[in-house]
Amino acid sequence: MENVLKVEKIEKYYGNRSSLTKAINNISFEVNRGEFVAIMGSSGSGKTTLLNVISTIDKVTSGHIYVGGEDITKLKGNALNKFRREELGFIFQDFNLLDTLTAYENIALSLSIQNVGAKEIEERIRRVSNQLNIKDVLNKYPYQMSGGQKQRVASARAIVTNPKLVLADEPTGALDSKSAKMLLERFHELNNELEATILMVTHDAFTASYATRVIFIKDGKIFNELHRGNHSRREFFNQIIDVVTLLGGDLNDAL
């Protein structure tokens, strides 16, 4: 299988010698093409820091991160900008859509930055809008959309460039349960039908149960890992809850 992401013995420290915090403590794992991996952990566990260093928002203190075989911890300047623009797709909890642009224009912007031609932009947006069921909102502005619609538009923007890796930060955090379930089912379809490789940070067991693998982080280290395999989503959800309980998390927070 093609390896998309390789995290190799990374560490991340914050502060100075008098007050040093180790947010990530010697973490290593790999993600292959077509995997849908969830990262779970309580607040302060290091899961958000992990996503930040993979997305190049932050830098590791030591270790290496490879995306498509390229060591992204060594990228700087224009090379780093090119990598972010062409190899990563981002889905944020608060959508990060531009209020002055329509859904179509928000999605098209990521392609325009890559100098994709107008005809191909139109074709790609038509295809992704069918996949995410957002054709009826393409001409609407963000304020005219529901939370679920905005999140699906944000998801379309993330995948329309065909990135090697899609990074999702609590993508269902701002959604009601119906919209969250709809978005997760779309993620599942994108992962199954388009082989989109997704790495998602979440504190929610229901959300994580849509993934094919869950990595649990505690105190900056990998605590446990679950593979869904042939289990149903409900069975996988129950397995996740068992590990959340071992982590010492509040079960009510996980549901």
PDB file of C-alpha atoms in Angstrom:
ATOM      1  CA  MET A   1       0.000   0.000   0.000  1.00  0.00           C
ATOM      2  CA  GLU A   2       1.126   3.544  -0.763  1.00  0.00           C
ATOM      3  CA  ASN A   3       2.278   5.379   2.346  1.00  0.00           C
ATOM      4  CA  VAL A   4       0.829   8.909   2.471  1.00  0.00           C
ATOM      5  CA  LEU A   5       1.884  10.015   5.954  1.00  0.00           C
ATOM      6  CA  LYS A   6       4.769   8.848   8.122  1.00  0.00           C
ATOM      7  CA  VAL A   7       5.295  10.389  11.557  1.00  0.00           C
ATOM      8  CA  GLU A   8       8.689   9.387  12.929  1.00  0.00           C
ATOM      9  CA  LYS A   9       9.700   9.884  16.570  1.00  0.00           C
ATOM     10  CA  ILE A  10       8.393  13.427  16.832  1.00  0.00           C
ATOM     11  CA  GLU A  11       8.555  15.556  19.960  1.00  0.00           C
ATOM     12  CA  LYS A  12       7.201  19.021  20.654  1.00  0.00           C
ATOM     13  CA  TYR A  13       8.191  21.230  23.598  1.00  0.00           C
ATOM     14  CA  TYR A  14       6.708  24.549  24.664  1.00  0.00           C
ATOM     15  CA  GLY A  15       8.161  27.094  27.048  1.00  0.00           C
ATOM     16  CA  ASN A  16      11.735  27.535  28.278  1.00  0.00           C
ATOM     17  CA  ARG A  17      14.142  25.698  30.575  1.00  0.00           C
ATOM     18  CA  SER A  18      12.502  27.015  33.718  1.00  0.00           C
ATOM     19  CA  SER A  19       9.025  25.980  32.563  1.00  0.00           C
ATOM     20  CA  LEU A  20       9.107  23.296  29.875  1.00  0.00           C
ATOM     21  CA  THR A  21       6.020  21.404  28.662  1.00  0.00           C
ATOM     22  CA  LYS A  22       6.320  18.327  26.465  1.00  0.00           C
ATOM     23  CA  ALA A  23       3.151  18.363  24.320  1.00  0.00           C
ATOM     24  CA  ILE A  24       4.217  15.439  22.103  1.00  0.00           C
ATOM     25  CA  ASN A  25       6.419  12.666  23.455  1.00  0.00           C
ATOM     26  CA  ASN A  26       8.113  10.427  20.865  1.00  0.00           C
ATOM     27  CA  ILE A  27       5.096   9.674  18.643  1.00  0.00           C
ATOM     28  CA  SER A  28       5.408   7.489  15.531  1.00  0.00           C
ATOM     29  CA  PHE A  29       2.715   6.144  13.190  1.00  0.00           C
ATOM     30  CA  GLU A  30       1.885   5.777   9.495  1.00  0.00           C
ATOM     31  CA  VAL A  31      -1.207   6.389   7.378  1.00  0.00           C
ATOM     32  CA  ASN A  32      -1.636   4.624   4.028  1.00  0.00           C
ATOM     33  CA  ARG A  33      -3.527   5.894   1.023  1.00  0.00           C
ATOM     34  CA  GLY A  34      -7.290   5.523   1.411  1.00  0.00           C
ATOM     35  CA  GLU A  35      -7.262   5.266   5.208  1.00  0.00           C
ATOM     36  CA  PHE A  36      -9.650   7.266   7.386  1.00  0.00           C
ATOM     37  CA  VAL A  37      -7.855   7.739  10.713  1.00  0.00           C
ATOM     38  CA  ALA A  38      -9.246   9.467  13.787  1.00  0.00           C
ATOM     39  CA  ILE A  39      -7.043  10.909  16.546  1.00  0.00           C
ATOM     40  CA  MET A  40      -8.751  10.921  19.947  1.00  0.00           C
ATOM     41  CA  GLY A  41      -7.728  12.291  23.313  1.00  0.00           C
ATOM     42  CA  SER A  42      -8.925  14.515  26.117  1.00  0.00           C
ATOM     43  CA  SER A  43      -8.225  18.245  26.260  1.00  0.00           C
ATOM     44  CA  GLY A  44      -4.499  18.773  26.734  1.00  0.00           C
ATOM     45  CA  SER A  45      -3.579  15.286  25.495  1.00  0.00           C
ATOM     46  CA  GLY A  46      -1.554  16.617  22.555  1.00  0.00           C
ATOM     47  CA  LYS A  47      -3.947  15.686  19.732  1.00  0.00           C
ATOM     48  CA  THR A  48      -4.370  19.260  18.458  1.00  0.00           C
ATOM     49  CA  THR A  49      -0.625  19.883  18.644  1.00  0.00           C
ATOM     50  CA  LEU A  50      -0.128  16.699  16.625  1.00  0.00           C
ATOM     51  CA  LEU A  51      -2.500  17.955  13.926  1.00  0.00           C
ATOM     52  CA  ASN A  52      -0.794  21.363  13.946  1.00  0.00           C
ATOM     53  CA  VAL A  53       2.671  19.946  13.277  1.00  0.00           C
ATOM     54  CA  ILE A  54       1.382  17.609  10.539  1.00  0.00           C
ATOM     55  CA  SER A  55      -0.391  20.551   8.892  1.00  0.00           C
ATOM     56  CA  THR A  56       2.829  22.662   9.212  1.00  0.00           C
ATOM     57  CA  ILE A  57       0.967  25.279  11.276  1.00  0.00           C
ATOM     58  CA  ASP A  58       3.548  24.497  13.977  1.00  0.00           C
ATOM     59  CA  LYS A  59       7.044  22.956  13.919  1.00  0.00           C
ATOM     60  CA  VAL A  60       8.301  19.851  15.700  1.00  0.00           C
ATOM     61  CA  THR A  61      11.127  20.150  18.222  1.00  0.00           C
ATOM     62  CA  SER A  62      12.619  16.883  16.978  1.00  0.00           C
ATOM     63  CA  GLY A  63      11.733  14.006  14.669  1.00  0.00           C
ATOM     64  CA  HIS A  64      10.448  13.897  11.104  1.00  0.00           C
ATOM     65  CA  ILE A  65       7.107  13.971   9.268  1.00  0.00           C
ATOM     66  CA  TYR A  66       6.889  12.646   5.710  1.00  0.00           C
ATOM     67  CA  VAL A  67       3.975  13.284   3.347  1.00  0.00           C
ATOM     68  CA  GLY A  68       4.192  11.400   0.069  1.00  0.00           C
ATOM     69  CA  GLY A  69       7.797  10.552   0.931  1.00  0.00           C
ATOM     70  CA  GLU A  70       8.841  14.198   1.400  1.00  0.00           C
ATOM     71  CA  ASP A  71      10.193  15.357   4.758  1.00  0.00           C
ATOM     72  CA  ILE A  72       7.928  18.339   5.435  1.00  0.00           C
ATOM     73  CA  THR A  73       9.811  19.305   8.608  1.00  0.00           C
ATOM     74  CA  LYS A  74      12.575  20.659   6.338  1.00  0.00           C
ATOM     75  CA  LEU A  75      10.329  22.765   4.087  1.00  0.00           C
ATOM     76  CA  LYS A  76      10.597  26.558   4.211  1.00  0.00           C
ATOM     77  CA  GLY A  77       9.375  29.621   2.332  1.00  0.00           C
ATOM     78  CA  ASN A  78       7.903  29.036  -1.131  1.00  0.00           C
ATOM     79  CA  ALA A  79       8.381  25.275  -0.925  1.00  0.00           C
ATOM     80  CA  LEU A  80       6.322  25.175   2.272  1.00  0.00           C
ATOM     81  CA  ASN A  81       3.583  27.356   0.770  1.00  0.00           C
ATOM     82  CA  LYS A  82       3.470  25.146  -2.344  1.00  0.00           C
ATOM     83  CA  PHE A  83       3.170  22.034  -0.173  1.00  0.00           C
ATOM     84  CA  ARG A  84       0.270  23.478   1.843  1.00  0.00           C
ATOM     85  CA  ARG A  85      -1.470  24.657  -1.315  1.00  0.00           C
ATOM     86  CA  GLU A  86      -1.124  21.475  -3.359  1.00  0.00           C
ATOM     87  CA  GLU A  87      -0.763  18.518  -1.000  1.00  0.00           C
ATOM     88  CA  LEU A  88      -3.038  19.275   1.970  1.00  0.00           C
ATOM     89  CA  GLY A  89      -6.765  19.846   2.339  1.00  0.00           C
ATOM     90  CA  PHE A  90      -8.055  21.506   5.533  1.00  0.00           C
ATOM     91  CA  ILE A  91     -11.493  21.174   7.149  1.00  0.00           C
ATOM     92  CA  PHE A  92     -11.953  23.379  10.220  1.00  0.00           C
ATOM     93  CA  GLN A  93     -14.587  23.324  12.967  1.00  0.00           C
ATOM     94  CA  ASP A  94     -15.570  26.942  12.238  1.00  0.00           C
ATOM     95  CA  PHE A  95     -15.653  26.388   8.431  1.00  0.00           C
ATOM     96  CA  ASN A  96     -13.369  29.364   7.565  1.00  0.00           C
ATOM     97  CA  LEU A  97     -15.467  30.323   4.536  1.00  0.00           C
ATOM     98  CA  LEU A  98     -15.124  33.846   3.137  1.00  0.00           C
ATOM     99  CA  ASP A  99     -18.390  35.704   3.797  1.00  0.00           C
ATOM    100  CA  THR A 100     -18.122  37.861   0.670  1.00  0.00           C
ATOM    101  CA  LEU A 101     -17.874  34.882  -1.683  1.00  0.00           C
ATOM    102  CA  THR A 102     -20.549  32.385  -2.750  1.00  0.00           C
ATOM    103  CA  ALA A 103     -20.110  28.682  -2.077  1.00  0.00           C
ATOM    104  CA  TYR A 104     -18.964  28.229  -5.685  1.00  0.00           C
ATOM    105  CA  GLU A 105     -16.397  31.036  -5.332  1.00  0.00           C
ATOM    106  CA  ASN A 106     -15.133  29.708  -1.988  1.00  0.00           C
ATOM    107  CA  ILE A 107     -14.487  26.302  -3.557  1.00  0.00           C
ATOM    108  CA  ALA A 108     -13.052  27.790  -6.760  1.00  0.00           C
ATOM    109  CA  LEU A 109     -10.579  29.959  -4.836  1.00  0.00           C
ATOM    110  CA  SER A 110      -8.402  27.010  -3.837  1.00  0.00           C
ATOM    111  CA  LEU A 111      -8.182  25.977  -7.504  1.00  0.00           C
ATOM    112  CA  SER A 112      -7.553  29.506  -8.782  1.00  0.00           C
ATOM    113  CA  ILE A 113      -4.555  29.765  -6.463  1.00  0.00           C
ATOM    114  CA  GLN A 114      -3.156  26.708  -8.260  1.00  0.00           C
ATOM    115  CA  ASN A 115      -3.753  28.392 -11.652  1.00  0.00           C
ATOM    116  CA  VAL A 116      -6.310  25.793 -12.729  1.00  0.00           C
ATOM    117  CA  GLY A 117      -8.218  26.856 -15.861  1.00  0.00           C
ATOM    118  CA  ALA A 118     -11.830  28.101 -15.643  1.00  0.00           C
ATOM    119  CA  LYS A 119     -13.266  25.133 -17.555  1.00  0.00           C
ATOM    120  CA  GLU A 120     -11.552  22.585 -15.315  1.00  0.00           C
ATOM    121  CA  ILE A 121     -12.599  24.537 -12.209  1.00  0.00           C
ATOM    122  CA  GLU A 122     -16.216  24.323 -13.341  1.00  0.00           C
ATOM    123  CA  GLU A 123     -15.930  20.580 -14.012  1.00  0.00           C
ATOM    124  CA  ARG A 124     -14.285  19.837 -10.674  1.00  0.00           C
ATOM    125  CA  ILE A 125     -16.811  21.888  -8.702  1.00  0.00           C
ATOM    126  CA  ARG A 126     -19.705  20.218 -10.488  1.00  0.00           C
ATOM    127  CA  ARG A 127     -18.272  16.795  -9.625  1.00  0.00           C
ATOM    128  CA  VAL A 128     -17.558  17.574  -5.959  1.00  0.00           C
ATOM    129  CA  SER A 129     -20.915  19.329  -5.468  1.00  0.00           C
ATOM    130  CA  ASN A 130     -22.658  16.165  -6.656  1.00  0.00           C
ATOM    131  CA  GLN A 131     -20.604  14.043  -4.272  1.00  0.00           C
ATOM    132  CA  LEU A 132     -21.390  16.262  -1.280  1.00  0.00           C
ATOM    133  CA  ASN A 133     -24.957  17.158  -2.278  1.00  0.00           C
ATOM    134  CA  ILE A 134     -24.415  20.940  -2.316  1.00  0.00           C
ATOM    135  CA  LYS A 135     -25.509  21.825  -5.855  1.00  0.00           C
ATOM    136  CA  ASP A 136     -28.452  23.849  -4.545  1.00  0.00           C
ATOM    137  CA  VAL A 137     -26.245  26.147  -2.411  1.00  0.00           C
ATOM    138  CA  LEU A 138     -23.433  26.931  -4.875  1.00  0.00           C
ATOM    139  CA  ASN A 139     -24.813  30.419  -5.555  1.00  0.00           C
ATOM    140  CA  LYS A 140     -25.518  31.187  -1.894  1.00  0.00           C
ATOM    141  CA  TYR A 141     -23.339  33.136   0.521  1.00  0.00           C
ATOM    142  CA  PRO A 142     -22.302  31.560   3.854  1.00  0.00           C
ATOM    143  CA  TYR A 143     -24.893  33.586   5.827  1.00  0.00           C
ATOM    144  CA  GLN A 144     -27.608  32.005   3.657  1.00  0.00           C
ATOM    145  CA  MET A 145     -26.548  28.427   4.507  1.00  0.00           C
ATOM    146  CA  SER A 146     -27.137  26.097   7.434  1.00  0.00           C
ATOM    147  CA  GLY A 147     -24.213  24.871   9.519  1.00  0.00           C
ATOM    148  CA  GLY A 148     -24.298  21.497   7.779  1.00  0.00           C
ATOM    149  CA  GLN A 149     -24.271  23.101   4.333  1.00  0.00           C
ATOM    150  CA  LYS A 150     -21.339  25.344   5.275  1.00  0.00           C
ATOM    151  CA  GLN A 151     -19.363  22.375   6.556  1.00  0.00           C
ATOM    152  CA  ARG A 152     -20.013  20.422   3.347  1.00  0.00           C
ATOM    153  CA  VAL A 153     -18.897  23.428   1.282  1.00  0.00           C
ATOM    154  CA  ALA A 154     -15.745  23.597   3.414  1.00  0.00           C
ATOM    155  CA  SER A 155     -15.231  19.874   2.810  1.00  0.00           C
ATOM    156  CA  ALA A 156     -15.662  20.401  -0.944  1.00  0.00           C
ATOM    157  CA  ARG A 157     -13.034  23.142  -0.853  1.00  0.00           C
ATOM    158  CA  ALA A 158     -10.658  20.767   0.947  1.00  0.00           C
ATOM    159  CA  ILE A 159     -10.952  17.850  -1.489  1.00  0.00           C
ATOM    160  CA  VAL A 160     -11.460  19.640  -4.823  1.00  0.00           C
ATOM    161  CA  THR A 161      -7.682  20.064  -5.254  1.00  0.00           C
ATOM    162  CA  ASN A 162      -7.168  16.270  -4.923  1.00  0.00           C
ATOM    163  CA  PRO A 163      -4.755  16.620  -1.983  1.00  0.00           C
ATOM    164  CA  LYS A 164      -2.629  13.732  -0.759  1.00  0.00           C
ATOM    165  CA  LEU A 165      -4.020  14.212   2.753  1.00  0.00           C
ATOM    166  CA  VAL A 166      -7.201  15.787   4.145  1.00  0.00           C
ATOM    167  CA  LEU A 167      -6.866  17.121   7.705  1.00  0.00           C
ATOM    168  CA  ALA A 168     -10.059  17.657   9.700  1.00  0.00           C
ATOM    169  CA  ASP A 169     -10.062  19.454  13.062  1.00  0.00           C
ATOM    170  CA  GLU A 170     -13.224  18.612  15.068  1.00  0.00           C
ATOM    171  CA  PRO A 171     -15.289  18.843  11.835  1.00  0.00           C
ATOM    172  CA  THR A 172     -18.597  18.085  13.583  1.00  0.00           C
ATOM    173  CA  GLY A 173     -17.987  20.276  16.643  1.00  0.00           C
ATOM    174  CA  ALA A 174     -20.236  23.131  15.482  1.00  0.00           C
ATOM    175  CA  LEU A 175     -22.975  20.961  13.957  1.00  0.00           C
ATOM    176  CA  ASP A 176     -26.254  19.567  15.260  1.00  0.00           C
ATOM    177  CA  SER A 177     -26.533  15.767  15.403  1.00  0.00           C
ATOM    178  CA  LYS A 178     -28.392  15.439  12.077  1.00  0.00           C
ATOM    179  CA  SER A 179     -25.895  17.607  10.173  1.00  0.00           C
ATOM    180  CA  ALA A 180     -22.970  15.855  11.873  1.00  0.00           C
ATOM    181  CA  LYS A 181     -24.240  12.425  10.836  1.00  0.00           C
ATOM    182  CA  MET A 182     -24.791  13.620   7.264  1.00  0.00           C
ATOM    183  CA  LEU A 183     -21.266  15.049   7.048  1.00  0.00           C
ATOM    184  CA  LEU A 184     -19.701  11.882   8.486  1.00  0.00           C
ATOM    185  CA  GLU A 185     -21.582   9.734   5.986  1.00  0.00           C
ATOM    186  CA  ARG A 186     -20.161  11.954   3.215  1.00  0.00           C
ATOM    187  CA  PHE A 187     -16.672  11.500   4.694  1.00  0.00           C
ATOM    188  CA  HIS A 188     -17.240   7.758   4.644  1.00  0.00           C
ATOM    189  CA  GLU A 189     -18.301   7.903   0.982  1.00  0.00           C
ATOM    190  CA  LEU A 190     -15.318  10.076   0.019  1.00  0.00           C
ATOM    191  CA  ASN A 191     -13.010   7.652   1.785  1.00  0.00           C
ATOM    192  CA  ASN A 192     -14.605   4.568   0.219  1.00  0.00           C
ATOM    193  CA  GLU A 193     -15.392   5.772  -3.293  1.00  0.00           C
ATOM    194  CA  LEU A 194     -12.597   8.289  -3.953  1.00  0.00           C
ATOM    195  CA  GLU A 195      -9.961   6.761  -1.672  1.00  0.00           C
ATOM    196  CA  ALA A 196      -9.545  10.132   0.029  1.00  0.00           C
ATOM    197  CA  THR A 197      -7.000   9.845   2.850  1.00  0.00           C
ATOM    198  CA  ILE A 198      -8.401  11.552   5.938  1.00  0.00           C
ATOM    199  CA  LEU A 199      -6.796  12.335   9.292  1.00  0.00           C
ATOM    200  CA  MET A 200      -9.382  13.695  11.729  1.00  0.00           C
ATOM    201  CA  VAL A 201      -8.967  15.002  15.267  1.00  0.00           C
ATOM    202  CA  THR A 202     -12.033  14.542  17.465  1.00  0.00           C
ATOM    203  CA  HIS A 203     -12.999  14.127  21.117  1.00  0.00           C
ATOM    204  CA  ASP A 204     -16.277  12.455  20.123  1.00  0.00           C
ATOM    205  CA  ALA A 205     -16.641   8.639  20.022  1.00  0.00           C
ATOM    206  CA  PHE A 206     -19.617   8.746  17.636  1.00  0.00           C
ATOM    207  CA  THR A 207     -17.596  10.801  15.138  1.00  0.00           C
ATOM    208  CA  ALA A 208     -14.531   8.557  15.523  1.00  0.00           C
ATOM    209  CA  SER A 209     -16.630   5.436  14.855  1.00  0.00           C
ATOM    210  CA  TYR A 210     -16.895   6.431  11.173  1.00  0.00           C
ATOM    211  CA  ALA A 211     -13.113   6.062  10.781  1.00  0.00           C
ATOM    212  CA  THR A 212     -11.316   2.867   9.795  1.00  0.00           C
ATOM    213  CA  ARG A 213      -8.728   3.319  12.550  1.00  0.00           C
ATOM    214  CA  VAL A 214      -8.562   5.285  15.789  1.00  0.00           C
ATOM    215  CA  ILE A 215      -5.339   6.377  17.488  1.00  0.00           C
ATOM    216  CA  PHE A 216      -5.715   7.421  21.141  1.00  0.00           C
ATOM    217  CA  ILE A 217      -3.363  10.047  22.586  1.00  0.00           C
ATOM    218  CA  LYS A 218      -2.707  10.527  26.299  1.00  0.00           C
ATOM    219  CA  ASP A 219      -0.108  12.854  27.852  1.00  0.00           C
ATOM    220  CA  GLY A 220       1.543  13.379  24.471  1.00  0.00           C
ATOM    221  CA  LYS A 221       1.980   9.645  23.770  1.00  0.00           C
ATOM    222  CA  ILE A 222       0.052   7.022  21.812  1.00  0.00           C
ATOM    223  CA  PHE A 223      -2.027   5.206  24.432  1.00  0.00           C
ATOM    224  CA  ASN A 224      -3.884   2.715  22.224  1.00  0.00           C
ATOM    225  CA  GLU A 225      -4.974   2.017  18.670  1.00  0.00           C
ATOM    226  CA  LEU A 226      -8.082   0.353  17.250  1.00  0.00           C
ATOM    227  CA  HIS A 227      -8.776  -0.993  13.755  1.00  0.00           C
ATOM    228  CA  ARG A 228     -12.391  -1.275  12.671  1.00  0.00           C
ATOM    229  CA  GLY A 229     -11.791  -4.253  10.367  1.00  0.00           C
ATOM    230  CA  ASN A 230     -15.027  -6.128   9.680  1.00  0.00           C
ATOM    231  CA  HIS A 231     -16.847  -4.765  12.716  1.00  0.00           C
ATOM    232  CA  SER A 232     -20.030  -2.771  12.267  1.00  0.00           C
ATOM    233  CA  ARG A 233     -19.925   0.917  13.129  1.00  0.00           C
ATOM    234  CA  ARG A 234     -21.950   0.235  16.285  1.00  0.00           C
ATOM    235  CA  GLU A 235     -19.506  -2.474  17.403  1.00  0.00           C
ATOM    236  CA  PHE A 236     -16.570  -0.175  16.674  1.00  0.00           C
ATOM    237  CA  PHE A 237     -18.260   2.614  18.634  1.00  0.00           C
ATOM    238  CA  ASN A 238     -18.535   0.308  21.674  1.00  0.00           C
ATOM    239  CA  GLN A 239     -14.841  -0.591  21.383  1.00  0.00           C
ATOM    240  CA  ILE A 240     -13.956   3.108  21.272  1.00  0.00           C
ATOM    241  CA  ILE A 241     -16.040   3.769  24.384  1.00  0.00           C
ATOM    242  CA  ASP A 242     -14.158   1.005  26.205  1.00  0.00           C
ATOM    243  CA  VAL A 243     -10.812   2.685  25.447  1.00  0.00           C
ATOM    244  CA  VAL A 244     -12.174   6.135  26.349  1.00  0.00           C
ATOM    245  CA  THR A 245     -13.118   4.665  29.731  1.00  0.00           C
ATOM    246  CA  LEU A 246      -9.581   3.308  30.171  1.00  0.00           C
ATOM    247  CA  LEU A 247      -8.222   6.758  29.283  1.00  0.00           C
ATOM    248  CA  GLY A 248     -10.078   8.064  32.315  1.00  0.00           C
ATOM    249  CA  GLY A 249     -12.305  10.320  30.231  1.00  0.00           C
ATOM    250  CA  ASP A 250     -15.830  11.256  31.201  1.00  0.00           C
ATOM    251  CA  LEU A 251     -18.142   8.958  29.237  1.00  0.00           C
ATOM    252  CA  ASN A 252     -20.681  11.741  28.874  1.00  0.00           C
ATOM    253  CA  ASP A 253     -18.063  13.831  27.080  1.00  0.00           C
ATOM    254  CA  ALA A 254     -17.399  11.014  24.630  1.00  0.00           C
ATOM    255  CA  LEU A 255     -21.001  10.492  23.528  1.00  0.00           C
TER     256      LEU A 255
END
